[in-house]
XYZ file of C-alpha atoms in Angstrom:
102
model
C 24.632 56.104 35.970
C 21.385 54.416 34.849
C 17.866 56.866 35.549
C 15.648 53.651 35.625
C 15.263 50.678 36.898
C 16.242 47.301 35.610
C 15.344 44.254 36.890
C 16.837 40.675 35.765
C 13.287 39.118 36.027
C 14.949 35.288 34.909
C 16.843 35.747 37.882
C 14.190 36.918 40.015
C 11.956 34.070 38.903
C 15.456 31.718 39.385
C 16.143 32.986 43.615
C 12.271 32.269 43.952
C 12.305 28.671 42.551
C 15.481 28.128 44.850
C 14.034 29.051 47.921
C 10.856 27.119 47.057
C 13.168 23.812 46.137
C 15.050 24.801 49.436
C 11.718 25.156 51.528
C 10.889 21.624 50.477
C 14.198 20.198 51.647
C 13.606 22.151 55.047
C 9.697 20.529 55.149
C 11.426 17.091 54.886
C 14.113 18.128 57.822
C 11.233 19.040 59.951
C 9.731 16.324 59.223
C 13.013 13.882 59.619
C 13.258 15.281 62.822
C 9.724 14.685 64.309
C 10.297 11.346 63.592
C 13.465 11.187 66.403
C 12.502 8.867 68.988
C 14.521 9.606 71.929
C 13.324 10.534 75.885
C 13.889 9.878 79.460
C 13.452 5.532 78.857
C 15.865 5.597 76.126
C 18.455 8.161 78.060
C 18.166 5.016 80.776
C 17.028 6.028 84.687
C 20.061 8.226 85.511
C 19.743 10.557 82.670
C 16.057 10.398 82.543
C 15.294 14.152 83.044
C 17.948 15.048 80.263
C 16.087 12.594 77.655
C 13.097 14.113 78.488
C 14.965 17.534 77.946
C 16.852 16.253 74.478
C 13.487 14.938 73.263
C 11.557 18.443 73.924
C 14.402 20.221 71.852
C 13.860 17.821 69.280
C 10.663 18.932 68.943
C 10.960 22.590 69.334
C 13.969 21.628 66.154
C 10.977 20.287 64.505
C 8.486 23.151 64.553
C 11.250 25.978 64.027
C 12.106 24.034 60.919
C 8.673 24.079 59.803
C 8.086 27.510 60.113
C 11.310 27.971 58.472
C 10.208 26.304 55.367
C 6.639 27.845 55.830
C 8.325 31.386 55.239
C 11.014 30.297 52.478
C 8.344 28.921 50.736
C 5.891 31.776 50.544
C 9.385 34.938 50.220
C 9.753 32.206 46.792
C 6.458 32.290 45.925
C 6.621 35.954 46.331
C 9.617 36.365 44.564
C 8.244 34.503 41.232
C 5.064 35.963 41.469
C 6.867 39.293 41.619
C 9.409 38.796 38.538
C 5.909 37.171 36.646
C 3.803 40.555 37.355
C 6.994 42.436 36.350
C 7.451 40.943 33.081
C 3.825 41.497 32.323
C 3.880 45.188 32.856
C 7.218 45.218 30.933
C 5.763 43.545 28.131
C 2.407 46.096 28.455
C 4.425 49.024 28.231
C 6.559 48.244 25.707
C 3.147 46.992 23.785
C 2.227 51.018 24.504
C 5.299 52.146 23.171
C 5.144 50.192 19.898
C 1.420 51.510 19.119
C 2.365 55.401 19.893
C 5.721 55.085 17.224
C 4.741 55.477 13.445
């Protein structure tokens, strides 16, 4: 059993560009689906209340996505920037070390 930590900071630094790629994708769902045109004319006078209805969810789809990729994006950011400070006090200590041995 290990006494310290170790931390694969390339894979760290990987997850976080993944969820920023994947927050991206999400941005252009949101996006994709705040351009749906649909509503009570379209749904034709019977089903007029339920187009209104489908084109309200559509819209709630929209901003839940866009929140969603609002978040992903900044837990990736987050993630890199994490694995980045890491490495850097890695590199520091190890730095330390090699001035203390003769």
């Amino acid at each position: 059993m290990s006494d310290g930590l170790e931390v694969d900071v390339r894979a760290v630094a990987s997850v976080g560009a993944r969820m920023v790629r994947s927050a991206q994708v999400l941005r252009q769902q949101a996006i994709d689906a705040g351009r749906l045109e649909f509503g009570g004319v379209q749904a034709g006078r019977d089903y007029c209340a339920l187009g209104d209805e489908l084109r309200n969810a559509l819209a709630v789809v929209s901003v839940a996505l866009d929140e969603w990729a609002t978040d992903t994006e900044a837990v990736g950011h987050n993630f890199r920037a994490g694995a980045t400070r890491y490495a850097g006090t890695e590199g520091a200590f190890a730095d330390g070390l090699d001035r203390v041995l003769p």
